[in-house]
């Protein structure tokens, strides 16, 4: 049980975790009822799954070839920053272009935004 | 052992991309399709990483960063188009 075996076990665990999270994302996109809930599934699980797969790739190239690829680390940081921002933007665009919420959702606070603002002003 | 794990992961990511493709085709509204296309971009990043693991080369790792940037810019542009009707505004109101 030397170091390279342990590192390859860690790589295998990271890859399987990424595969599991991408399957979870696919089930979320297929089964959830609403564009907002689907966006919730897609922008969290896909981000973490891709990040763990990229981290496994980085560890593989660093342990097998001794090749420190900084572009992979940059891609991990970039995906971690931008994927939630993209999810927020598309969800906001969906709300403002009039996509309905799910029938069974109980509360919509953004609908009464103008009333709240006038009440706060007066 | 690691090669089998890589192939299992590749099959799982491909199946999940088929699910995203179903949502792109069927999706009732346009934001559904944009969300699914963004998820397809993420899956494409994962597939490129796994293929560069299989081929045992680090020549394709630039493509990962490139596809991440392109997916983000595409999503931002399309959500701005959906919200305001134009992507680059001509008259700014300041």
Tab-separated table of C-alpha atoms in Angstrom:
chain	number	residue	atom	x	y	z
A	1	UNK	CA	0.000	0.000	0.000
A	2	UNK	CA	2.279	2.740	-1.182
A	3	UNK	CA	1.478	6.321	-2.047
A	4	UNK	CA	0.526	5.838	-5.699
A	5	UNK	CA	-2.055	3.159	-4.821
A	6	UNK	CA	-3.652	5.466	-2.249
A	7	UNK	CA	-3.701	8.349	-4.735
A	8	UNK	CA	-5.306	6.135	-7.384
A	9	UNK	CA	-7.962	5.097	-4.841
A	10	UNK	CA	-8.662	8.787	-4.160
A	11	UNK	CA	-8.879	9.449	-7.916
A	12	UNK	CA	-11.327	6.562	-8.379
A	13	UNK	CA	-13.481	7.828	-5.532
A	14	UNK	CA	-13.559	11.354	-6.988
A	15	UNK	CA	-14.501	10.056	-10.454
A	16	UNK	CA	-17.286	7.834	-9.109
A	17	UNK	CA	-18.586	10.723	-7.001
A	18	UNK	CA	-18.696	12.909	-10.112
A	19	UNK	CA	-20.519	10.183	-12.054
A	20	UNK	CA	-23.075	9.806	-9.255
A	21	UNK	CA	-23.662	13.554	-9.096
A	22	UNK	CA	-24.129	13.832	-12.855
A	23	UNK	CA	-26.720	11.040	-12.731
A	24	UNK	CA	-28.441	12.893	-9.871
A	25	UNK	CA	-28.499	16.012	-12.055
A	26	UNK	CA	-30.071	14.085	-14.919
A	27	UNK	CA	-32.763	12.650	-12.644
A	28	UNK	CA	-33.420	16.114	-11.239
A	29	UNK	CA	-33.815	17.603	-14.709
A	30	UNK	CA	-36.138	14.791	-15.762
A	31	UNK	CA	-38.313	14.461	-12.683
A	32	UNK	CA	-38.698	17.877	-11.056
A	33	UNK	CA	-41.885	19.777	-11.903
A	34	UNK	CA	-40.782	23.364	-12.410
A	35	UNK	CA	-38.132	25.406	-14.196
A	36	UNK	CA	-36.908	26.833	-10.873
A	37	UNK	CA	-36.546	23.456	-9.175
A	38	UNK	CA	-34.869	22.047	-12.274
A	39	UNK	CA	-32.466	24.973	-12.259
A	40	UNK	CA	-31.819	24.287	-8.586
A	41	UNK	CA	-30.849	20.704	-9.429
A	42	UNK	CA	-28.784	21.558	-12.491
A	43	UNK	CA	-26.750	24.446	-11.138
A	44	UNK	CA	-25.665	22.737	-7.904
A	45	UNK	CA	-25.162	19.054	-8.596
A	46	UNK	CA	-23.625	19.492	-12.051
A	47	UNK	CA	-21.161	22.050	-10.701
A	48	UNK	CA	-19.945	19.853	-7.851
A	49	UNK	CA	-19.796	16.750	-10.074
A	50	UNK	CA	-17.732	18.458	-12.767
A	51	UNK	CA	-15.457	19.961	-10.126
A	52	UNK	CA	-14.756	16.579	-8.570
A	53	UNK	CA	-14.097	14.981	-11.973
A	54	UNK	CA	-11.666	17.786	-12.851
A	55	UNK	CA	-9.948	17.420	-9.461
A	56	UNK	CA	-9.548	13.687	-10.130
A	57	UNK	CA	-8.019	14.450	-13.537
A	58	UNK	CA	-5.627	16.969	-11.978
A	59	UNK	CA	-4.517	14.441	-9.331
A	60	UNK	CA	-4.043	11.760	-12.005
A	61	UNK	CA	-1.765	13.875	-14.167
A	62	UNK	CA	0.125	15.151	-11.131
A	63	UNK	CA	0.772	11.691	-9.689
A	64	UNK	CA	1.322	9.704	-12.887
A	65	UNK	CA	3.276	12.177	-14.988
A	66	UNK	CA	4.454	14.754	-12.448
A	67	UNK	CA	2.699	17.324	-14.620
A	68	UNK	CA	1.280	20.195	-12.591
A	69	UNK	CA	-1.454	21.533	-14.869
A	70	UNK	CA	-2.495	24.926	-13.562
A	71	UNK	CA	-5.160	25.332	-16.263
A	72	UNK	CA	-7.201	22.571	-14.629
A	73	UNK	CA	-7.083	24.361	-11.285
A	74	UNK	CA	-8.080	27.568	-13.063
A	75	UNK	CA	-10.980	25.750	-14.740
A	76	UNK	CA	-12.133	24.384	-11.356
A	77	UNK	CA	-12.108	27.862	-9.818
A	78	UNK	CA	-13.818	29.363	-12.865
A	79	UNK	CA	-16.617	26.787	-12.897
A	80	UNK	CA	-17.066	27.193	-9.140
A	81	UNK	CA	-17.480	30.950	-9.586
A	82	UNK	CA	-19.540	31.166	-12.765
A	83	UNK	CA	-21.992	28.241	-12.702
A	84	UNK	CA	-24.101	29.571	-9.775
A	85	UNK	CA	-24.057	33.044	-11.364
A	86	UNK	CA	-25.372	31.593	-14.628
A	87	UNK	CA	-28.064	29.691	-12.724
A	88	UNK	CA	-29.147	32.848	-10.934
A	89	UNK	CA	-29.300	34.833	-14.184
A	90	UNK	CA	-31.387	32.282	-16.050
A	91	UNK	CA	-33.758	31.825	-13.121
A	92	UNK	CA	-34.224	35.584	-12.852
A	93	UNK	CA	-34.821	35.849	-16.594
A	94	UNK	CA	-37.392	33.056	-16.334
A	95	UNK	CA	-39.250	34.872	-13.557
A	96	UNK	CA	-39.290	38.198	-15.365
A	97	UNK	CA	-40.366	36.668	-18.660
A	98	UNK	CA	-43.418	35.276	-16.919
A	99	UNK	CA	-42.787	31.577	-16.393
A	100	UNK	CA	-45.301	30.227	-13.890
A	101	UNK	CA	-44.266	28.580	-10.651
A	102	UNK	CA	-45.354	25.059	-9.816
A	103	UNK	CA	-49.068	24.706	-8.930
A	104	UNK	CA	-48.350	23.448	-5.432
A	105	UNK	CA	-45.837	26.136	-4.454
A	106	UNK	CA	-47.175	28.122	-1.537
A	107	UNK	CA	-45.394	31.451	-1.488
A	108	UNK	CA	-44.252	34.017	-4.048
A	109	UNK	CA	-42.693	36.979	-2.308
A	110	UNK	CA	-41.299	38.601	-5.437
A	111	UNK	CA	-44.836	39.129	-6.794
A	112	UNK	CA	-45.619	41.661	-4.081
A	113	UNK	CA	-42.351	43.551	-4.421
A	114	UNK	CA	-43.895	46.902	-5.409
A	115	UNK	CA	-46.421	46.841	-2.556
A	116	UNK	CA	-43.642	46.175	-0.076
A	117	UNK	CA	-41.564	49.016	-1.457
A	118	UNK	CA	-44.445	51.491	-1.233
A	119	UNK	CA	-45.240	50.325	2.273
A	120	UNK	CA	-41.637	50.795	3.298
A	121	UNK	CA	-41.528	54.235	1.736
A	122	UNK	CA	-44.671	55.586	3.420
B	1	UNK	CA	-8.837	-0.895	-12.051
B	2	UNK	CA	-8.710	2.846	-12.718
B	3	UNK	CA	-9.512	2.300	-16.405
B	4	UNK	CA	-12.715	0.450	-15.510
B	5	UNK	CA	-13.698	3.290	-13.165
B	6	UNK	CA	-13.017	5.838	-15.906
B	7	UNK	CA	-15.196	3.906	-18.342
B	8	UNK	CA	-18.013	3.578	-15.784
B	9	UNK	CA	-17.852	7.329	-15.184
B	10	UNK	CA	-17.910	8.004	-18.930
B	11	UNK	CA	-21.033	5.854	-19.336
B	12	UNK	CA	-22.759	7.628	-16.413
B	13	UNK	CA	-21.960	11.103	-17.769
B	14	UNK	CA	-23.159	10.071	-21.254
B	15	UNK	CA	-26.462	8.761	-19.841
B	16	UNK	CA	-26.980	11.986	-17.906
B	17	UNK	CA	-26.294	13.965	-21.092
B	18	UNK	CA	-29.013	11.935	-22.813
B	19	UNK	CA	-31.340	13.066	-19.998
B	20	UNK	CA	-30.353	16.699	-20.558
B	21	UNK	CA	-30.969	16.240	-24.290
B	22	UNK	CA	-34.479	14.976	-23.529
B	23	UNK	CA	-35.087	18.143	-21.519
B	24	UNK	CA	-33.739	20.322	-24.357
B	25	UNK	CA	-36.129	18.708	-26.847
B	26	UNK	CA	-39.201	18.408	-24.635
B	27	UNK	CA	-38.788	21.350	-22.225
B	28	UNK	CA	-42.017	23.363	-22.019
B	29	UNK	CA	-40.426	26.808	-21.798
B	30	UNK	CA	-37.324	28.472	-23.215
B	31	UNK	CA	-35.501	28.856	-19.831
B	32	UNK	CA	-35.809	25.085	-19.415
B	33	UNK	CA	-33.888	24.599	-22.626
B	34	UNK	CA	-31.226	27.119	-21.602
B	35	UNK	CA	-30.745	25.392	-18.226
B	36	UNK	CA	-30.423	22.029	-19.965
B	37	UNK	CA	-27.935	23.415	-22.507
B	38	UNK	CA	-25.816	24.837	-19.679
B	39	UNK	CA	-25.852	21.404	-18.034
B	40	UNK	CA	-24.841	19.867	-21.387
B	41	UNK	CA	-21.839	22.199	-21.448
B	42	UNK	CA	-20.840	20.998	-17.978
B	43	UNK	CA	-21.205	17.379	-19.102
B	44	UNK	CA	-19.044	18.114	-22.142
B	45	UNK	CA	-16.312	19.463	-19.838
B	46	UNK	CA	-16.457	16.237	-17.806
B	47	UNK	CA	-16.328	14.091	-20.966
B	48	UNK	CA	-13.240	15.935	-22.252
B	49	UNK	CA	-11.491	15.400	-18.904
B	50	UNK	CA	-12.350	11.674	-18.964
B	51	UNK	CA	-11.226	11.253	-22.584
B	52	UNK	CA	-7.908	12.920	-21.828
B	53	UNK	CA	-7.588	10.432	-18.941
B	54	UNK	CA	-8.273	7.512	-21.310
B	55	UNK	CA	-5.887	8.734	-24.015
B	56	UNK	CA	-3.337	9.577	-21.266
B	57	UNK	CA	-2.436	12.946	-22.731
B	58	UNK	CA	-2.656	16.480	-21.420
B	59	UNK	CA	-3.051	18.142	-24.796
B	60	UNK	CA	-6.791	18.669	-24.468
B	61	UNK	CA	-6.895	20.351	-21.079
B	62	UNK	CA	-7.075	23.867	-22.574
B	63	UNK	CA	-10.385	22.903	-24.154
B	64	UNK	CA	-11.910	22.420	-20.686
B	65	UNK	CA	-11.325	26.039	-19.677
B	66	UNK	CA	-12.459	27.225	-23.120
B	67	UNK	CA	-15.771	25.334	-22.984
B	68	UNK	CA	-16.409	26.557	-19.443
B	69	UNK	CA	-15.976	30.187	-20.530
B	70	UNK	CA	-18.083	29.723	-23.673
B	71	UNK	CA	-20.949	28.061	-21.769
B	72	UNK	CA	-20.996	30.887	-19.222
B	73	UNK	CA	-21.009	33.612	-21.888
B	74	UNK	CA	-23.751	31.864	-23.860
B	75	UNK	CA	-25.965	31.489	-20.795
B	76	UNK	CA	-25.469	35.114	-19.757
B	77	UNK	CA	-26.258	36.382	-23.264
B	78	UNK	CA	-29.372	34.252	-23.606
B	79	UNK	CA	-30.728	35.177	-20.185
B	80	UNK	CA	-30.205	38.853	-20.966
B	81	UNK	CA	-32.031	38.377	-24.241
B	82	UNK	CA	-34.943	36.695	-22.464
B	83	UNK	CA	-35.168	39.381	-19.813
B	84	UNK	CA	-34.698	42.576	-21.799
B	85	UNK	CA	-35.227	41.592	-25.417
B	86	UNK	CA	-31.754	42.705	-26.483
B	87	UNK	CA	-28.258	41.655	-25.556
B	88	UNK	CA	-26.205	44.805	-26.061
B	89	UNK	CA	-28.210	47.905	-25.231
B	90	UNK	CA	-27.859	50.911	-27.473
B	91	UNK	CA	-29.105	53.698	-25.251
B	92	UNK	CA	-27.917	53.555	-21.723
B	93	UNK	CA	-29.952	55.477	-19.241
B	94	UNK	CA	-27.211	57.142	-17.263
